[in-house]
PDB file of C-alpha atoms in Angstrom:
ATOM      1  CA  MET A   1     -13.469 -29.260 -27.896  1.00 61.00           C
ATOM      2  CA  ALA A   2     -10.505 -27.164 -26.887  1.00 67.00           C
ATOM      3  CA  GLY A   3     -12.881 -24.696 -25.262  1.00 69.00           C
ATOM      4  CA  ASN A   4     -14.496 -27.480 -23.268  1.00 78.00           C
ATOM      5  CA  LEU A   5     -11.101 -28.694 -22.152  1.00 82.00           C
ATOM      6  CA  PHE A   6     -10.268 -25.175 -20.989  1.00 82.00           C
ATOM      7  CA  PHE A   7     -13.517 -25.020 -19.032  1.00 80.00           C
ATOM      8  CA  VAL A   8     -12.851 -28.351 -17.351  1.00 80.00           C
ATOM      9  CA  VAL A   9      -9.308 -27.389 -16.405  1.00 83.00           C
ATOM     10  CA  CYS A  10     -10.386 -24.043 -14.946  1.00 80.00           C
ATOM     11  CA  ALA A  11     -13.287 -25.621 -13.067  1.00 81.00           C
ATOM     12  CA  LEU A  12     -11.043 -28.299 -11.599  1.00 81.00           C
ATOM     13  CA  VAL A  13      -8.451 -25.749 -10.540  1.00 84.00           C
ATOM     14  CA  ALA A  14     -11.138 -23.641  -8.877  1.00 82.00           C
ATOM     15  CA  LEU A  15     -12.710 -26.615  -7.096  1.00 81.00           C
ATOM     16  CA  VAL A  16      -9.418 -28.043  -5.858  1.00 83.00           C
ATOM     17  CA  GLY A  17      -8.405 -24.597  -4.661  1.00 82.00           C
ATOM     18  CA  ALA A  18     -11.662 -24.147  -2.775  1.00 82.00           C
ATOM     19  CA  LEU A  19     -11.323 -27.529  -1.116  1.00 81.00           C
ATOM     20  CA  GLY A  20      -7.731 -26.766  -0.215  1.00 81.00           C
ATOM     21  CA  THR A  21      -8.779 -23.448   1.306  1.00 80.00           C
ATOM     22  CA  VAL A  22     -11.267 -25.101   3.587  1.00 79.00           C
ATOM     23  CA  THR A  23      -9.398 -28.246   4.541  1.00 79.00           C
ATOM     24  CA  SER A  24      -5.783 -27.219   5.050  1.00 79.00           C
ATOM     25  CA  HIS A  25      -4.510 -26.575   8.545  1.00 79.00           C
ATOM     26  CA  ASN A  26      -1.867 -24.121   7.456  1.00 84.00           C
ATOM     27  CA  PRO A  27      -3.351 -20.709   6.628  1.00 85.00           C
ATOM     28  CA  ILE A  28      -0.686 -20.088   4.001  1.00 88.00           C
ATOM     29  CA  ARG A  29      -1.917 -23.161   2.185  1.00 88.00           C
ATOM     30  CA  SER A  30      -5.432 -21.844   2.535  1.00 87.00           C
ATOM     31  CA  ALA A  31      -4.330 -18.618   0.909  1.00 90.00           C
ATOM     32  CA  VAL A  32      -2.698 -20.516  -1.944  1.00 91.00           C
ATOM     33  CA  GLY A  33      -5.905 -22.487  -2.397  1.00 89.00           C
ATOM     34  CA  LEU A  34      -7.840 -19.225  -2.551  1.00 90.00           C
ATOM     35  CA  LEU A  35      -5.378 -18.008  -5.167  1.00 92.00           C
ATOM     36  CA  ALA A  36      -5.951 -21.154  -7.235  1.00 91.00           C
ATOM     37  CA  THR A  37      -9.705 -20.643  -7.012  1.00 88.00           C
ATOM     38  CA  ILE A  38      -9.344 -17.043  -8.121  1.00 90.00           C
ATOM     39  CA  LEU A  39      -7.184 -18.000 -11.079  1.00 91.00           C
ATOM     40  CA  GLY A  40      -9.665 -20.690 -12.093  1.00 88.00           C
ATOM     41  CA  ILE A  41     -12.589 -18.299 -11.857  1.00 88.00           C
ATOM     42  CA  ALA A  42     -10.687 -15.708 -13.875  1.00 90.00           C
ATOM     43  CA  GLY A  43     -10.194 -18.328 -16.575  1.00 88.00           C
ATOM     44  CA  LEU A  44     -13.906 -19.094 -16.481  1.00 86.00           C
ATOM     45  CA  PHE A  45     -14.633 -15.382 -16.844  1.00 87.00           C
ATOM     46  CA  LEU A  46     -12.508 -15.430 -19.991  1.00 86.00           C
ATOM     47  CA  LYS A  47     -14.475 -18.396 -21.232  1.00 82.00           C
ATOM     48  CA  LEU A  48     -17.699 -16.474 -20.573  1.00 81.00           C
ATOM     49  CA  ASP A  49     -16.518 -13.524 -22.655  1.00 80.00           C
ATOM     50  CA  ALA A  50     -15.975 -11.236 -19.684  1.00 83.00           C
ATOM     51  CA  GLN A  51     -12.448 -10.124 -20.405  1.00 85.00           C
ATOM     52  CA  PHE A  52     -12.675  -6.964 -18.348  1.00 87.00           C
ATOM     53  CA  LEU A  53     -13.817  -8.821 -15.268  1.00 88.00           C
ATOM     54  CA  ALA A  54     -11.133 -11.456 -15.731  1.00 90.00           C
ATOM     55  CA  ALA A  55      -8.484  -8.745 -15.713  1.00 90.00           C
ATOM     56  CA  ILE A  56     -10.058  -7.009 -12.713  1.00 90.00           C
ATOM     57  CA  GLN A  57     -10.314 -10.319 -10.892  1.00 90.00           C
ATOM     58  CA  LEU A  58      -6.631 -10.992 -11.385  1.00 92.00           C
ATOM     59  CA  MET A  59      -5.622  -7.476 -10.408  1.00 91.00           C
ATOM     60  CA  VAL A  60      -7.833  -6.985  -7.381  1.00 90.00           C
ATOM     61  CA  TYR A  61      -8.030 -10.464  -5.958  1.00 89.00           C
ATOM     62  CA  ALA A  62      -4.762 -12.094  -6.899  1.00 89.00           C
ATOM     63  CA  GLY A  63      -2.856  -8.843  -6.684  1.00 89.00           C
ATOM     64  CA  ALA A  64      -4.353  -7.279  -3.608  1.00 90.00           C
ATOM     65  CA  VAL A  65      -6.642  -9.426  -1.521  1.00 90.00           C
ATOM     66  CA  VAL A  66      -4.584 -12.606  -1.445  1.00 91.00           C
ATOM     67  CA  VAL A  67      -1.416 -10.598  -0.882  1.00 91.00           C
ATOM     68  CA  LEU A  68      -3.145  -8.857   2.012  1.00 90.00           C
ATOM     69  CA  PHE A  69      -4.096 -12.223   3.470  1.00 89.00           C
ATOM     70  CA  VAL A  70      -0.539 -13.471   3.134  1.00 90.00           C
ATOM     71  CA  PHE A  71       0.763 -10.280   4.741  1.00 89.00           C
ATOM     72  CA  VAL A  72      -1.516 -10.710   7.740  1.00 88.00           C
ATOM     73  CA  ILE A  73      -0.607 -14.373   8.076  1.00 87.00           C
ATOM     74  CA  MET A  74       3.059 -13.460   8.006  1.00 88.00           C
ATOM     75  CA  VAL A  75       2.546 -10.681  10.551  1.00 85.00           C
ATOM     76  CA  LEU A  76       0.791 -13.009  12.937  1.00 83.00           C
ATOM     77  CA  GLY A  77       3.505 -15.595  12.392  1.00 78.00           C
ATOM     78  CA  PRO A  78       3.124 -19.053  13.854  1.00 75.00           C
ATOM     79  CA  ASP A  79       0.087 -17.974  15.855  1.00 72.00           C
ATOM     80  CA  ALA A  80      -1.959 -17.855  12.693  1.00 69.00           C
ATOM     81  CA  ARG A  81      -1.734 -21.632  12.504  1.00 72.00           C
ATOM     82  CA  THR A  82      -4.555 -23.698  13.753  1.00 66.00           C
ATOM     83  CA  ASP A  83      -3.745 -26.745  15.749  1.00 60.00           C
ATOM     84  CA  VAL A  84      -6.020 -29.681  15.327  1.00 56.00           C
ATOM     85  CA  GLU A  85      -9.284 -27.974  16.024  1.00 55.00           C
ATOM     86  CA  ALA A  86     -10.440 -30.037  18.887  1.00 55.00           C
ATOM     87  CA  GLY A  87     -12.791 -28.050  21.018  1.00 59.00           C
ATOM     88  CA  LYS A  88     -15.902 -27.931  23.068  1.00 60.00           C
ATOM     89  CA  ALA A  89     -18.048 -27.376  20.038  1.00 64.00           C
ATOM     90  CA  GLN A  90     -16.680 -30.204  17.905  1.00 69.00           C
ATOM     91  CA  ILE A  91     -19.965 -32.077  17.730  1.00 73.00           C
ATOM     92  CA  SER A  92     -22.116 -29.052  17.046  1.00 72.00           C
ATOM     93  CA  ARG A  93     -19.682 -27.867  14.417  1.00 71.00           C
ATOM     94  CA  ALA A  94     -19.677 -31.196  12.676  1.00 74.00           C
ATOM     95  CA  PHE A  95     -23.475 -31.211  12.855  1.00 76.00           C
ATOM     96  CA  ALA A  96     -23.746 -27.741  11.360  1.00 74.00           C
ATOM     97  CA  GLY A  97     -21.259 -28.525   8.619  1.00 74.00           C
ATOM     98  CA  GLY A  98     -22.982 -31.780   7.790  1.00 78.00           C
ATOM     99  CA  LEU A  99     -26.387 -30.115   7.714  1.00 79.00           C
ATOM    100  CA  MET A 100     -25.130 -27.395   5.408  1.00 76.00           C
ATOM    101  CA  ALA A 101     -23.470 -29.937   3.139  1.00 76.00           C
ATOM    102  CA  LEU A 102     -26.682 -31.978   3.044  1.00 79.00           C
ATOM    103  CA  LEU A 103     -28.723 -28.900   2.152  1.00 79.00           C
ATOM    104  CA  ALA A 104     -26.296 -27.996  -0.609  1.00 75.00           C
ATOM    105  CA  ALA A 105     -26.255 -31.550  -1.949  1.00 76.00           C
ATOM    106  CA  GLY A 106     -30.053 -31.658  -1.925  1.00 78.00           C
ATOM    107  CA  ALA A 107     -30.297 -28.357  -3.755  1.00 74.00           C
ATOM    108  CA  LEU A 108     -27.788 -29.498  -6.351  1.00 71.00           C
ATOM    109  CA  PHE A 109     -29.618 -32.795  -6.782  1.00 74.00           C
ATOM    110  CA  LEU A 110     -32.941 -31.025  -7.348  1.00 75.00           C
ATOM    111  CA  LEU A 111     -31.249 -28.695  -9.783  1.00 69.00           C
ATOM    112  CA  ALA A 112     -29.717 -31.557 -11.708  1.00 68.00           C
ATOM    113  CA  LYS A 113     -32.981 -33.542 -11.775  1.00 69.00           C
ATOM    114  CA  GLY A 114     -35.477 -30.862 -12.704  1.00 63.00           C
ATOM    115  CA  GLY A 115     -33.130 -28.444 -14.309  1.00 55.00           C
ATOM    116  CA  PRO A 116     -33.444 -27.248 -17.860  1.00 56.00           C
ATOM    117  CA  THR A 117     -31.307 -28.536 -20.629  1.00 55.00           C
ATOM    118  CA  PRO A 118     -27.953 -26.835 -20.813  1.00 56.00           C
ATOM    119  CA  THR A 119     -28.291 -23.379 -22.251  1.00 58.00           C
ATOM    120  CA  VAL A 120     -26.657 -22.929 -25.577  1.00 59.00           C
ATOM    121  CA  PHE A 121     -25.234 -19.445 -25.498  1.00 63.00           C
ATOM    122  CA  ALA A 122     -26.187 -17.179 -28.312  1.00 61.00           C
ATOM    123  CA  LYS A 123     -23.526 -15.958 -30.640  1.00 62.00           C
ATOM    124  CA  VAL A 124     -21.604 -13.339 -28.786  1.00 63.00           C
ATOM    125  CA  MET A 125     -21.682  -9.818 -30.099  1.00 63.00           C
ATOM    126  CA  PRO A 126     -18.307  -8.314 -30.852  1.00 62.00           C
ATOM    127  CA  GLY A 127     -17.278  -6.342 -27.838  1.00 63.00           C
ATOM    128  CA  HIS A 128     -19.338  -8.251 -25.282  1.00 67.00           C
ATOM    129  CA  GLY A 129     -17.531  -7.981 -21.990  1.00 65.00           C
ATOM    130  CA  ASP A 130     -14.671  -5.794 -22.990  1.00 74.00           C
ATOM    131  CA  VAL A 131     -13.729  -2.625 -21.188  1.00 77.00           C
ATOM    132  CA  GLU A 132     -15.735  -0.421 -23.492  1.00 77.00           C
ATOM    133  CA  ALA A 133     -19.013  -2.230 -22.977  1.00 79.00           C
ATOM    134  CA  VAL A 134     -18.693  -2.602 -19.225  1.00 80.00           C
ATOM    135  CA  GLY A 135     -17.455   0.933 -18.790  1.00 82.00           C
ATOM    136  CA  GLY A 136     -20.256   2.293 -20.932  1.00 80.00           C
ATOM    137  CA  GLN A 137     -22.892   0.792 -18.720  1.00 81.00           C
ATOM    138  CA  LEU A 138     -20.898   1.538 -15.579  1.00 82.00           C
ATOM    139  CA  PHE A 139     -20.749   5.250 -16.288  1.00 83.00           C
ATOM    140  CA  THR A 140     -24.296   5.648 -17.538  1.00 83.00           C
ATOM    141  CA  GLN A 141     -26.663   3.485 -15.508  1.00 82.00           C
ATOM    142  CA  GLY A 142     -24.270   2.666 -12.718  1.00 83.00           C
ATOM    143  CA  ILE A 143     -22.708   6.012 -12.054  1.00 87.00           C
ATOM    144  CA  VAL A 144     -24.301   6.495  -8.638  1.00 88.00           C
ATOM    145  CA  PRO A 145     -23.256   3.123  -7.223  1.00 88.00           C
ATOM    146  CA  PHE A 146     -19.868   3.670  -8.795  1.00 89.00           C
ATOM    147  CA  GLU A 147     -19.350   6.891  -6.885  1.00 89.00           C
ATOM    148  CA  LEU A 148     -20.726   5.291  -3.743  1.00 91.00           C
ATOM    149  CA  ALA A 149     -18.214   2.484  -4.200  1.00 90.00           C
ATOM    150  CA  THR A 150     -15.399   5.016  -4.253  1.00 91.00           C
ATOM    151  CA  ALA A 151     -16.666   6.474  -0.982  1.00 91.00           C
ATOM    152  CA  LEU A 152     -16.940   2.979   0.454  1.00 91.00           C
ATOM    153  CA  LEU A 153     -13.374   2.123  -0.523  1.00 91.00           C
ATOM    154  CA  ILE A 154     -11.876   5.258   0.980  1.00 91.00           C
ATOM    155  CA  ALA A 155     -13.897   4.792   4.171  1.00 91.00           C
ATOM    156  CA  ALA A 156     -12.793   1.171   4.360  1.00 90.00           C
ATOM    157  CA  ALA A 157      -9.157   2.107   3.907  1.00 89.00           C
ATOM    158  CA  ILE A 158      -9.312   4.746   6.638  1.00 90.00           C
ATOM    159  CA  GLY A 159     -11.259   2.449   8.919  1.00 89.00           C
ATOM    160  CA  ALA A 160      -8.829  -0.400   8.380  1.00 87.00           C
ATOM    161  CA  ILE A 161      -5.914   1.833   9.289  1.00 87.00           C
ATOM    162  CA  ALA A 162      -7.749   3.143  12.341  1.00 87.00           C
ATOM    163  CA  ILE A 163      -8.613  -0.344  13.553  1.00 83.00           C
ATOM    164  CA  ALA A 164      -5.289  -1.991  12.892  1.00 80.00           C
ATOM    165  CA  ARG A 165      -3.145   0.821  14.249  1.00 79.00           C
ATOM    166  CA  GLY A 166      -4.257   0.302  17.795  1.00 67.00           C
ATOM    167  CA  LYS A 167      -3.713   2.969  20.404  1.00 63.00           C
ATOM    168  CA  ALA A 168      -2.576   6.342  19.177  1.00 56.00           C
ATOM    169  CA  VAL A 169       0.658   7.749  20.484  1.00 56.00           C
ATOM    170  CA  ARG A 170      -0.080  10.621  22.868  1.00 61.00           C
ATOM    171  CA  ILE A 171       2.308  13.529  22.905  1.00 60.00           C
ATOM    172  CA  ASP A 172       2.127  14.866  26.420  1.00 64.00           C
ATOM    173  CA  LYS A 173       3.566  18.328  26.170  1.00 63.00           C
ATOM    174  CA  PRO A 174       2.881  20.430  23.132  1.00 62.00           C
ATOM    175  CA  ARG A 175       6.115  21.648  21.646  1.00 60.00           C
ATOM    176  CA  ALA A 176       6.679  25.343  21.547  1.00 60.00           C
ATOM    177  CA  LEU A 177       7.002  26.622  18.039  1.00 55.00           C
ATOM    178  CA  PRO A 178       9.947  28.806  17.232  1.00 54.00           C
ATOM    179  CA  LYS A 179       8.948  32.192  15.948  1.00 56.00           C
ATOM    180  CA  GLY A 180       8.630  32.321  12.203  1.00 54.00           C
ATOM    181  CA  LYS A 181       9.145  28.615  11.773  1.00 51.00           C
ATOM    182  CA  TYR A 182       6.053  26.515  11.439  1.00 55.00           C
ATOM    183  CA  PHE A 183       7.344  23.084  12.143  1.00 57.00           C
ATOM    184  CA  GLY A 184       7.584  21.540  15.554  1.00 58.00           C
ATOM    185  CA  GLY A 185      10.827  20.888  17.265  1.00 59.00           C
ATOM    186  CA  PRO A 186      14.143  22.625  17.156  1.00 59.00           C
ATOM    187  CA  ALA A 187      15.614  23.531  13.819  1.00 62.00           C
ATOM    188  CA  HIS A 188      18.890  21.868  14.640  1.00 67.00           C
ATOM    189  CA  PRO A 189      19.956  19.270  17.208  1.00 65.00           C
ATOM    190  CA  ARG A 190      22.220  21.829  18.904  1.00 69.00           C
ATOM    191  CA  ASP A 191      19.154  23.927  19.736  1.00 65.00           C
ATOM    192  CA  VAL A 192      17.404  21.205  21.665  1.00 65.00           C
ATOM    193  CA  ALA A 193      18.386  22.626  25.037  1.00 64.00           C
ATOM    194  CA  ALA A 194      18.005  26.238  23.977  1.00 61.00           C
ATOM    195  CA  GLN A 195      15.085  28.334  25.118  1.00 57.00           C
ATOM    196  CA  VAL A 196      12.604  28.861  22.325  1.00 57.00           C
ATOM    197  CA  ASP A 197      10.941  32.231  22.007  1.00 57.00           C
ATOM    198  CA  THR A 198       7.323  31.440  21.350  1.00 58.00           C
ATOM    199  CA  GLY A 199       6.224  35.043  21.053  1.00 59.00           C
ATOM    200  CA  VAL A 200       3.892  34.671  24.000  1.00 57.00           C
ATOM    201  CA  ARG A 201       4.685  36.910  26.935  1.00 57.00           C
ATOM    202  CA  LYS A 202       4.592  35.623  30.456  1.00 57.00           C
ATOM    203  CA  ASP A 203       1.652  37.808  31.505  1.00 60.00           C
ATOM    204  CA  GLY A 204      -0.434  36.573  28.655  1.00 53.00           C
ATOM    205  CA  ALA A 205      -0.653  39.905  26.839  1.00 54.00           C
ATOM    206  CA  HIS A 206       0.305  40.105  23.226  1.00 52.00           C
TER     207      HIS A 206
ATOM    208  CA  MET B   1     -23.509 -26.028 -10.833  1.00 56.00           C
ATOM    209  CA  LEU B   2     -19.867 -25.176 -10.309  1.00 61.00           C
ATOM    210  CA  SER B   3     -20.784 -21.865  -8.738  1.00 60.00           C
ATOM    211  CA  GLY B   4     -23.115 -23.634  -6.338  1.00 62.00           C
ATOM    212  CA  LEU B   5     -20.445 -26.159  -5.478  1.00 63.00           C
ATOM    213  CA  ILE B   6     -17.875 -23.504  -4.683  1.00 64.00           C
ATOM    214  CA  PHE B   7     -20.414 -21.550  -2.671  1.00 66.00           C
ATOM    215  CA  SER B   8     -21.288 -24.649  -0.678  1.00 64.00           C
ATOM    216  CA  ILE B   9     -17.663 -25.393   0.028  1.00 65.00           C
ATOM    217  CA  GLY B  10     -17.191 -21.849   1.234  1.00 62.00           C
ATOM    218  CA  ALA B  11     -20.280 -21.906   3.421  1.00 65.00           C
ATOM    219  CA  VAL B  12     -19.392 -25.248   4.984  1.00 64.00           C
ATOM    220  CA  GLY B  13     -15.891 -24.016   5.606  1.00 58.00           C
ATOM    221  CA  PHE B  14     -17.196 -20.887   7.253  1.00 61.00           C
ATOM    222  CA  LEU B  15     -19.303 -22.958   9.590  1.00 60.00           C
ATOM    223  CA  VAL B  16     -16.743 -25.625  10.373  1.00 60.00           C
ATOM    224  CA  ARG B  17     -13.446 -23.837  10.656  1.00 64.00           C
ATOM    225  CA  ARG B  18     -12.655 -21.874  13.747  1.00 60.00           C
ATOM    226  CA  ASN B  19      -9.764 -19.836  12.465  1.00 71.00           C
ATOM    227  CA  VAL B  20     -10.875 -16.295  11.662  1.00 73.00           C
ATOM    228  CA  LEU B  21      -8.439 -16.008   8.762  1.00 79.00           C
ATOM    229  CA  VAL B  22      -9.802 -19.127   7.142  1.00 81.00           C
ATOM    230  CA  GLN B  23     -13.334 -17.908   7.737  1.00 81.00           C
ATOM    231  CA  LEU B  24     -12.540 -14.684   5.887  1.00 85.00           C
ATOM    232  CA  MET B  25     -11.113 -16.689   3.022  1.00 86.00           C
ATOM    233  CA  CYS B  26     -14.307 -18.729   2.923  1.00 83.00           C
ATOM    234  CA  ILE B  27     -16.301 -15.508   2.630  1.00 85.00           C
ATOM    235  CA  GLU B  28     -14.148 -14.582  -0.342  1.00 87.00           C
ATOM    236  CA  LEU B  29     -14.882 -18.003  -1.845  1.00 85.00           C
ATOM    237  CA  MET B  30     -18.618 -17.425  -1.548  1.00 83.00           C
ATOM    238  CA  LEU B  31     -18.397 -13.973  -3.108  1.00 87.00           C
ATOM    239  CA  ASN B  32     -16.334 -15.348  -5.963  1.00 87.00           C
ATOM    240  CA  SER B  33     -18.819 -18.092  -6.686  1.00 82.00           C
ATOM    241  CA  VAL B  34     -21.677 -15.588  -6.768  1.00 83.00           C
ATOM    242  CA  ASN B  35     -19.663 -13.492  -9.203  1.00 86.00           C
ATOM    243  CA  LEU B  36     -19.253 -16.535 -11.403  1.00 84.00           C
ATOM    244  CA  ALA B  37     -23.002 -17.097 -11.414  1.00 81.00           C
ATOM    245  CA  LEU B  38     -23.657 -13.450 -12.251  1.00 84.00           C
ATOM    246  CA  VAL B  39     -21.284 -13.480 -15.183  1.00 83.00           C
ATOM    247  CA  ALA B  40     -22.614 -16.781 -16.459  1.00 80.00           C
ATOM    248  CA  TYR B  41     -26.206 -15.526 -16.449  1.00 79.00           C
ATOM    249  CA  ASN B  42     -25.043 -12.315 -18.039  1.00 79.00           C
ATOM    250  CA  ARG B  43     -23.554 -14.330 -20.894  1.00 76.00           C
ATOM    251  CA  VAL B  44     -27.069 -15.464 -21.841  1.00 74.00           C
ATOM    252  CA  HIS B  45     -28.270 -11.905 -22.342  1.00 73.00           C
ATOM    253  CA  VAL B  46     -26.246 -10.691 -25.242  1.00 69.00           C
ATOM    254  CA  GLY B  47     -25.833  -6.947 -25.412  1.00 70.00           C
ATOM    255  CA  ASN B  48     -26.621  -6.321 -21.756  1.00 76.00           C
ATOM    256  CA  MET B  49     -23.817  -5.780 -19.315  1.00 78.00           C
ATOM    257  CA  THR B  50     -25.638  -5.523 -15.996  1.00 82.00           C
ATOM    258  CA  GLY B  51     -24.290  -8.778 -14.638  1.00 83.00           C
ATOM    259  CA  ASN B  52     -20.741  -7.789 -15.372  1.00 85.00           C
ATOM    260  CA  VAL B  53     -21.216  -4.374 -13.778  1.00 86.00           C
ATOM    261  CA  PHE B  54     -22.780  -5.952 -10.714  1.00 88.00           C
ATOM    262  CA  ALA B  55     -19.931  -8.418 -10.396  1.00 89.00           C
ATOM    263  CA  PHE B  56     -17.535  -5.482 -10.632  1.00 89.00           C
ATOM    264  CA  PHE B  57     -19.257  -3.852  -7.668  1.00 90.00           C
ATOM    265  CA  VAL B  58     -19.167  -7.124  -5.778  1.00 91.00           C
ATOM    266  CA  ILE B  59     -15.411  -7.265  -6.302  1.00 91.00           C
ATOM    267  CA  ALA B  60     -15.018  -3.683  -5.063  1.00 91.00           C
ATOM    268  CA  VAL B  61     -17.061  -4.313  -1.936  1.00 91.00           C
ATOM    269  CA  ALA B  62     -15.230  -7.582  -1.312  1.00 91.00           C
ATOM    270  CA  ALA B  63     -11.893  -5.813  -1.443  1.00 90.00           C
ATOM    271  CA  ALA B  64     -13.093  -3.260   1.115  1.00 91.00           C
ATOM    272  CA  GLU B  65     -14.501  -6.019   3.277  1.00 90.00           C
ATOM    273  CA  ALA B  66     -11.255  -7.962   3.182  1.00 90.00           C
ATOM    274  CA  ALA B  67      -9.261  -4.912   4.222  1.00 90.00           C
ATOM    275  CA  VAL B  68     -11.518  -4.108   7.164  1.00 90.00           C
ATOM    276  CA  GLY B  69     -11.828  -7.757   8.153  1.00 89.00           C
ATOM    277  CA  LEU B  70      -8.091  -8.278   8.247  1.00 89.00           C
ATOM    278  CA  ALA B  71      -7.666  -5.085  10.258  1.00 88.00           C
ATOM    279  CA  ILE B  72     -10.178  -6.459  12.752  1.00 86.00           C
ATOM    280  CA  VAL B  73      -8.253  -9.729  12.840  1.00 84.00           C
ATOM    281  CA  ILE B  74      -5.039  -7.874  13.680  1.00 84.00           C
ATOM    282  CA  ALA B  75      -6.727  -5.843  16.420  1.00 82.00           C
ATOM    283  CA  PHE B  76      -8.302  -8.992  17.830  1.00 81.00           C
ATOM    284  CA  TYR B  77      -4.949 -10.741  17.776  1.00 81.00           C
ATOM    285  CA  ARG B  78      -3.410  -7.874  19.727  1.00 79.00           C
ATOM    286  CA  LEU B  79      -6.117  -8.291  22.304  1.00 77.00           C
ATOM    287  CA  ARG B  80      -6.120 -12.056  22.613  1.00 73.00           C
ATOM    288  CA  SER B  81      -2.932 -13.356  20.967  1.00 74.00           C
ATOM    289  CA  SER B  82      -5.068 -15.784  19.050  1.00 71.00           C
ATOM    290  CA  VAL B  83      -7.064 -15.971  15.868  1.00 71.00           C
ATOM    291  CA  GLN B  84      -9.626 -18.505  17.014  1.00 73.00           C
ATOM    292  CA  SER B  85     -13.142 -17.187  16.797  1.00 69.00           C
ATOM    293  CA  ASP B  86     -14.022 -19.071  19.985  1.00 69.00           C
ATOM    294  CA  GLU B  87     -11.831 -16.595  21.829  1.00 69.00           C
ATOM    295  CA  ALA B  88     -14.045 -13.685  20.842  1.00 69.00           C
ATOM    296  CA  ASP B  89     -16.268 -13.913  23.866  1.00 69.00           C
ATOM    297  CA  ALA B  90     -15.676 -10.671  25.718  1.00 68.00           C
ATOM    298  CA  LEU B  91     -18.072  -7.809  25.254  1.00 67.00           C
ATOM    299  CA  ARG B  92     -15.855  -5.421  27.128  1.00 66.00           C
ATOM    300  CA  HIS B  93     -12.141  -5.127  27.400  1.00 57.00           C
TER     301      HIS B  93
END
């Protein structure tokens, strides 16, 4: 009974969060709704004996993705808000949303009508869903996608920096390097105006 | 059922909202619901962890996607000073 109560609470939290994400006009509230959904789904993962995934969900989503969303919303400031979304496409949008909702409702209705009886889960083996079990399969069968995922993450990080940084700063004149010192610029502020011997003779000979 | 409901909410939100940030959040909703379904089906097969591993990869890819998507949002905002997807109508800049 207590387990069922836990399921219902987590499901309600997730559903309310999802609805809040979609319906709120303030993007910060949307982000908080997303956070609620993530917490609810992490609780459901616990209920489904997937402890490792629950922990990963909390770390990656609640700790990184939602924070990233909040960062971006804060960076954009008030412009991230949406005014009442009146627009040219109001009717078509409402039509598309209604159609999608109808499709989903129909699918759920068919599922509920012709669906099987609720599955009674088998007795869980000790260690189902903990780090050892998941990691064991991850590093035996899933080693190639795992390595590919690392490559994907590093490429995504670099790409995100490259996209978000905008135009690169162009340095117009290359600084002459002082002889024997391999960093650009004068060694001391007093040397800024001083001539720097670059070791290159005027006539180009070495 | 619950997974389907959350996925539907996310999909409807993606179609209806016109704020790119909210659309990205709706994508995250859909990915999360699919993860829930994967883990739930995995719970039926005792002693097999494929669903969990797959959900793990989904989380990794979703994190990468969120990072790149938000970077695109920032670049788009620099260009247009707006985060409405209706504004994204120029093929050249």
